[in-house]
mmCIF file with all atom_site columns, C-alpha atoms in Angstrom:
data_model
loop_
_atom_site.group_PDB
_atom_site.id
_atom_site.type_symbol
_atom_site.label_atom_id
_atom_site.label_alt_id
_atom_site.label_comp_id
_atom_site.label_asym_id
_atom_site.label_entity_id
_atom_site.label_seq_id
_atom_site.pdbx_PDB_ins_code
_atom_site.Cartn_x
_atom_site.Cartn_y
_atom_site.Cartn_z
_atom_site.occupancy
_atom_site.B_iso_or_equiv
_atom_site.pdbx_formal_charge
_atom_site.auth_seq_id
_atom_site.auth_comp_id
_atom_site.auth_asym_id
_atom_site.auth_atom_id
_atom_site.pdbx_PDB_model_num
ATOM 1   C CA . UNK A 1 1   ? 5.409   -0.283  2.385   1.00 0.00 ? 222 UNK A CA 1
ATOM 2   C CA . UNK A 1 2   ? 4.893   -2.586  0.361   1.00 0.00 ? 223 UNK A CA 1
ATOM 3   C CA . UNK A 1 3   ? 2.879   -5.538  1.392   1.00 0.00 ? 224 UNK A CA 1
ATOM 4   C CA . UNK A 1 4   ? 2.778   -9.080  0.471   1.00 0.00 ? 225 UNK A CA 1
ATOM 5   C CA . UNK A 1 5   ? -0.852  -11.672 -0.823  1.00 0.00 ? 226 UNK A CA 1
ATOM 6   C CA . UNK A 1 6   ? -1.825  -13.560 2.325   1.00 0.00 ? 227 UNK A CA 1
ATOM 7   C CA . UNK A 1 7   ? -2.846  -16.780 0.437   1.00 0.00 ? 228 UNK A CA 1
ATOM 8   C CA . UNK A 1 8   ? -6.861  -16.116 -0.535  1.00 0.00 ? 229 UNK A CA 1
ATOM 9   C CA . UNK A 1 9   ? -8.379  -19.646 1.341   1.00 0.00 ? 230 UNK A CA 1
ATOM 10  C CA . UNK A 1 10  ? -6.310  -19.237 5.375   1.00 0.00 ? 231 UNK A CA 1
ATOM 11  C CA . UNK A 1 11  ? -9.092  -15.998 5.209   1.00 0.00 ? 232 UNK A CA 1
ATOM 12  C CA . UNK A 1 12  ? -12.556 -15.223 5.668   1.00 0.00 ? 233 UNK A CA 1
ATOM 13  C CA . UNK A 1 13  ? -14.520 -12.279 3.991   1.00 0.00 ? 234 UNK A CA 1
ATOM 14  C CA . UNK A 1 14  ? -16.843 -10.439 6.746   1.00 0.00 ? 235 UNK A CA 1
ATOM 15  C CA . UNK A 1 15  ? -20.457 -10.760 5.842   1.00 0.00 ? 236 UNK A CA 1
ATOM 16  C CA . UNK A 1 16  ? -21.794 -7.708  4.182   1.00 0.00 ? 237 UNK A CA 1
ATOM 17  C CA . UNK A 1 17  ? -24.851 -7.637  6.192   1.00 0.00 ? 238 UNK A CA 1
ATOM 18  C CA . UNK A 1 18  ? -25.287 -4.130  7.665   1.00 0.00 ? 239 UNK A CA 1
ATOM 19  C CA . UNK A 1 19  ? -24.834 -4.086  11.167  1.00 0.00 ? 240 UNK A CA 1
ATOM 20  C CA . UNK A 1 20  ? -26.746 -1.446  12.888  1.00 0.00 ? 241 UNK A CA 1
ATOM 21  C CA . UNK A 1 21  ? -24.970 -1.494  16.804  1.00 0.00 ? 242 UNK A CA 1
ATOM 22  C CA . UNK A 1 22  ? -21.472 -1.105  14.980  1.00 0.00 ? 243 UNK A CA 1
ATOM 23  C CA . UNK A 1 23  ? -18.745 1.650   16.822  1.00 0.00 ? 244 UNK A CA 1
ATOM 24  C CA . UNK A 1 24  ? -17.693 5.140   15.094  1.00 0.00 ? 245 UNK A CA 1
ATOM 25  C CA . UNK A 1 25  ? -15.326 4.452   12.247  1.00 0.00 ? 246 UNK A CA 1
ATOM 26  C CA . UNK A 1 26  ? -11.287 5.398   12.967  1.00 0.00 ? 247 UNK A CA 1
ATOM 27  C CA . UNK A 1 27  ? -11.356 5.426   8.869   1.00 0.00 ? 248 UNK A CA 1
ATOM 28  C CA . UNK A 1 28  ? -11.473 9.147   7.866   1.00 0.00 ? 249 UNK A CA 1
ATOM 29  C CA . UNK A 1 29  ? -10.323 9.805   4.215   1.00 0.00 ? 250 UNK A CA 1
ATOM 30  C CA . UNK A 1 30  ? -9.384  6.227   2.107   1.00 0.00 ? 251 UNK A CA 1
ATOM 31  C CA . UNK A 1 31  ? -7.845  6.463   -1.827  1.00 0.00 ? 252 UNK A CA 1
ATOM 32  C CA . UNK A 1 32  ? -7.298  3.658   -4.016  1.00 0.00 ? 253 UNK A CA 1
ATOM 33  C CA . UNK A 1 33  ? -4.561  3.954   -7.632  1.00 0.00 ? 254 UNK A CA 1
ATOM 34  C CA . UNK A 1 34  ? -4.321  3.217   -10.540 1.00 0.00 ? 255 UNK A CA 1
ATOM 35  C CA . UNK A 1 35  ? -7.711  2.500   -11.415 1.00 0.00 ? 256 UNK A CA 1
ATOM 36  C CA . UNK A 1 36  ? -7.345  0.372   -13.275 1.00 0.00 ? 257 UNK A CA 1
ATOM 37  C CA . UNK A 1 37  ? -5.021  -1.528  -11.919 1.00 0.00 ? 258 UNK A CA 1
ATOM 38  C CA . UNK A 1 38  ? -2.695  -4.037  -12.772 1.00 0.00 ? 259 UNK A CA 1
ATOM 39  C CA . UNK A 1 39  ? 0.070   -5.793  -10.788 1.00 0.00 ? 260 UNK A CA 1
ATOM 40  C CA . UNK A 1 40  ? -0.414  -3.097  -7.449  1.00 0.00 ? 261 UNK A CA 1
ATOM 41  C CA . UNK A 1 41  ? -2.865  -0.811  -5.075  1.00 0.00 ? 262 UNK A CA 1
ATOM 42  C CA . UNK A 1 42  ? -1.671  2.130   -3.652  1.00 0.00 ? 263 UNK A CA 1
ATOM 43  C CA . UNK A 1 43  ? -4.198  2.626   -0.718  1.00 0.00 ? 264 UNK A CA 1
ATOM 44  C CA . UNK A 1 44  ? -4.124  6.604   0.703   1.00 0.00 ? 265 UNK A CA 1
ATOM 45  C CA . UNK A 1 45  ? -5.729  6.722   4.306   1.00 0.00 ? 266 UNK A CA 1
ATOM 46  C CA . UNK A 1 46  ? -6.339  8.030   7.120   1.00 0.00 ? 267 UNK A CA 1
ATOM 47  C CA . UNK A 1 47  ? -7.404  6.825   10.475  1.00 0.00 ? 268 UNK A CA 1
ATOM 48  C CA . UNK A 1 48  ? -7.993  8.722   13.837  1.00 0.00 ? 269 UNK A CA 1
ATOM 49  C CA . UNK A 1 49  ? -6.475  5.757   16.007  1.00 0.00 ? 270 UNK A CA 1
ATOM 50  C CA . UNK A 1 50  ? -4.125  3.418   15.763  1.00 0.00 ? 271 UNK A CA 1
ATOM 51  C CA . UNK A 1 51  ? -5.950  -0.272  14.297  1.00 0.00 ? 272 UNK A CA 1
ATOM 52  C CA . UNK A 1 52  ? -5.693  -3.582  13.184  1.00 0.00 ? 273 UNK A CA 1
ATOM 53  C CA . UNK A 1 53  ? -7.349  -3.487  9.178   1.00 0.00 ? 274 UNK A CA 1
ATOM 54  C CA . UNK A 1 54  ? -7.781  -6.332  7.060   1.00 0.00 ? 275 UNK A CA 1
ATOM 55  C CA . UNK A 1 55  ? -8.445  -5.569  3.020   1.00 0.00 ? 276 UNK A CA 1
ATOM 56  C CA . UNK A 1 56  ? -9.760  -8.238  0.845   1.00 0.00 ? 277 UNK A CA 1
ATOM 57  C CA . UNK A 1 57  ? -9.409  -9.022  -2.764  1.00 0.00 ? 278 UNK A CA 1
ATOM 58  C CA . UNK A 1 58  ? -13.073 -9.707  -4.339  1.00 0.00 ? 279 UNK A CA 1
ATOM 59  C CA . UNK A 1 59  ? -13.652 -10.626 -7.754  1.00 0.00 ? 280 UNK A CA 1
ATOM 60  C CA . UNK A 1 60  ? -17.510 -9.364  -9.048  1.00 0.00 ? 281 UNK A CA 1
ATOM 61  C CA . UNK A 1 61  ? -19.348 -12.795 -7.916  1.00 0.00 ? 282 UNK A CA 1
ATOM 62  C CA . UNK A 1 62  ? -17.683 -11.570 -3.997  1.00 0.00 ? 283 UNK A CA 1
ATOM 63  C CA . UNK A 1 63  ? -14.509 -14.997 -4.543  1.00 0.00 ? 284 UNK A CA 1
ATOM 64  C CA . UNK A 1 64  ? -11.626 -13.603 -2.311  1.00 0.00 ? 285 UNK A CA 1
ATOM 65  C CA . UNK A 1 65  ? -8.694  -13.717 -4.168  1.00 0.00 ? 286 UNK A CA 1
ATOM 66  C CA . UNK A 1 66  ? -6.274  -11.713 -1.753  1.00 0.00 ? 287 UNK A CA 1
ATOM 67  C CA . UNK A 1 67  ? -5.973  -10.961 1.519   1.00 0.00 ? 288 UNK A CA 1
ATOM 68  C CA . UNK A 1 68  ? -3.705  -8.638  3.655   1.00 0.00 ? 289 UNK A CA 1
ATOM 69  C CA . UNK A 1 69  ? -3.617  -8.225  8.041   1.00 0.00 ? 290 UNK A CA 1
ATOM 70  C CA . UNK A 1 70  ? -2.123  -5.349  8.367   1.00 0.00 ? 291 UNK A CA 1
ATOM 71  C CA . UNK A 1 71  ? -1.168  -2.761  11.880  1.00 0.00 ? 292 UNK A CA 1
ATOM 72  C CA . UNK A 1 72  ? -1.859  1.242   10.441  1.00 0.00 ? 293 UNK A CA 1
ATOM 73  C CA . UNK A 1 73  ? -0.695  4.192   12.544  1.00 0.00 ? 294 UNK A CA 1
ATOM 74  C CA . UNK A 1 74  ? -3.158  6.698   13.101  1.00 0.00 ? 295 UNK A CA 1
ATOM 75  C CA . UNK A 1 75  ? -2.785  10.274  10.489  1.00 0.00 ? 296 UNK A CA 1
ATOM 76  C CA . UNK A 1 76  ? -2.040  9.731   6.647   1.00 0.00 ? 297 UNK A CA 1
ATOM 77  C CA . UNK A 1 77  ? -0.641  6.500   5.796   1.00 0.00 ? 298 UNK A CA 1
ATOM 78  C CA . UNK A 1 78  ? 0.613   5.648   2.287   1.00 0.00 ? 299 UNK A CA 1
ATOM 79  C CA . UNK A 1 79  ? 0.319   1.625   1.434   1.00 0.00 ? 300 UNK A CA 1
ATOM 80  C CA . UNK A 1 80  ? 0.706   -0.804  -1.384  1.00 0.00 ? 301 UNK A CA 1
ATOM 81  C CA . UNK A 1 81  ? -0.377  -3.951  -1.600  1.00 0.00 ? 302 UNK A CA 1
ATOM 82  C CA . UNK A 1 82  ? 1.511   -6.726  -3.806  1.00 0.00 ? 303 UNK A CA 1
ATOM 83  C CA . UNK A 1 83  ? -1.070  -8.517  -6.001  1.00 0.00 ? 304 UNK A CA 1
ATOM 84  C CA . UNK A 1 84  ? 2.178   -10.495 -6.840  1.00 0.00 ? 305 UNK A CA 1
ATOM 85  C CA . UNK A 1 85  ? 1.843   -9.985  -10.273 1.00 0.00 ? 306 UNK A CA 1
ATOM 86  C CA . UNK A 1 86  ? -0.549  -12.052 -11.095 1.00 0.00 ? 307 UNK A CA 1
ATOM 87  C CA . UNK A 1 87  ? -2.329  -11.661 -14.029 1.00 0.00 ? 308 UNK A CA 1
ATOM 88  C CA . UNK A 1 88  ? -5.873  -10.818 -13.097 1.00 0.00 ? 309 UNK A CA 1
ATOM 89  C CA . UNK A 1 89  ? -8.726  -10.983 -16.100 1.00 0.00 ? 310 UNK A CA 1
ATOM 90  C CA . UNK A 1 90  ? -11.063 -7.585  -17.340 1.00 0.00 ? 311 UNK A CA 1
ATOM 91  C CA . UNK A 1 91  ? -13.451 -7.463  -15.013 1.00 0.00 ? 312 UNK A CA 1
ATOM 92  C CA . UNK A 1 92  ? -14.756 -4.990  -12.183 1.00 0.00 ? 313 UNK A CA 1
ATOM 93  C CA . UNK A 1 93  ? -12.789 -5.914  -8.690  1.00 0.00 ? 314 UNK A CA 1
ATOM 94  C CA . UNK A 1 94  ? -13.930 -5.386  -4.726  1.00 0.00 ? 315 UNK A CA 1
ATOM 95  C CA . UNK A 1 95  ? -11.274 -4.227  -2.553  1.00 0.00 ? 316 UNK A CA 1
ATOM 96  C CA . UNK A 1 96  ? -12.634 -3.904  1.746   1.00 0.00 ? 317 UNK A CA 1
ATOM 97  C CA . UNK A 1 97  ? -11.323 -2.740  4.326   1.00 0.00 ? 318 UNK A CA 1
ATOM 98  C CA . UNK A 1 98  ? -12.311 -4.357  7.527   1.00 0.00 ? 319 UNK A CA 1
ATOM 99  C CA . UNK A 1 99  ? -11.767 -4.440  11.544  1.00 0.00 ? 320 UNK A CA 1
ATOM 100 C CA . UNK A 1 100 ? -13.068 -6.609  13.835  1.00 0.00 ? 321 UNK A CA 1
ATOM 101 C CA . UNK A 1 101 ? -15.353 -8.128  11.308  1.00 0.00 ? 322 UNK A CA 1
ATOM 102 C CA . UNK A 1 102 ? -16.885 -4.072  10.830  1.00 0.00 ? 323 UNK A CA 1
ATOM 103 C CA . UNK A 1 103 ? -16.653 -2.881  6.930   1.00 0.00 ? 324 UNK A CA 1
ATOM 104 C CA . UNK A 1 104 ? -15.637 0.169   7.052   1.00 0.00 ? 325 UNK A CA 1
ATOM 105 C CA . UNK A 1 105 ? -15.034 1.071   3.242   1.00 0.00 ? 326 UNK A CA 1
ATOM 106 C CA . UNK A 1 106 ? -15.569 -1.265  -0.261  1.00 0.00 ? 327 UNK A CA 1
ATOM 107 C CA . UNK A 1 107 ? -14.019 0.030   -3.152  1.00 0.00 ? 328 UNK A CA 1
ATOM 108 C CA . UNK A 1 108 ? -14.806 -0.692  -6.581  1.00 0.00 ? 329 UNK A CA 1
ATOM 109 C CA . UNK A 1 109 ? -12.428 -0.969  -9.051  1.00 0.00 ? 330 UNK A CA 1
ATOM 110 C CA . UNK A 1 110 ? -11.367 -2.110  -12.752 1.00 0.00 ? 331 UNK A CA 1
ATOM 111 C CA . UNK A 1 111 ? -9.112  -4.735  -14.553 1.00 0.00 ? 332 UNK A CA 1
#
């Protein structure tokens, strides 16, 4: 599944403060490639239940660059997050995976 990016100004990234009363994560496993990346990110993930997930690409300063909102089925899934051939500068980036304002995973990426 290839997914285009939503305009970054329309999304709001949840705070990174831990919420100690959160429910167990449905995320069993996640891998992102290529790393270093250029124009897309391949996401392989496994969920225990179907969920609406938000993916946020942040720069090293925490500024939101891209966001995607996806309904992901349970089990193993393959997604491609399209960066619309945008030329991002070389550096460190973070892909944050969120469900219902709960951060499931933050992955460090390099461009």
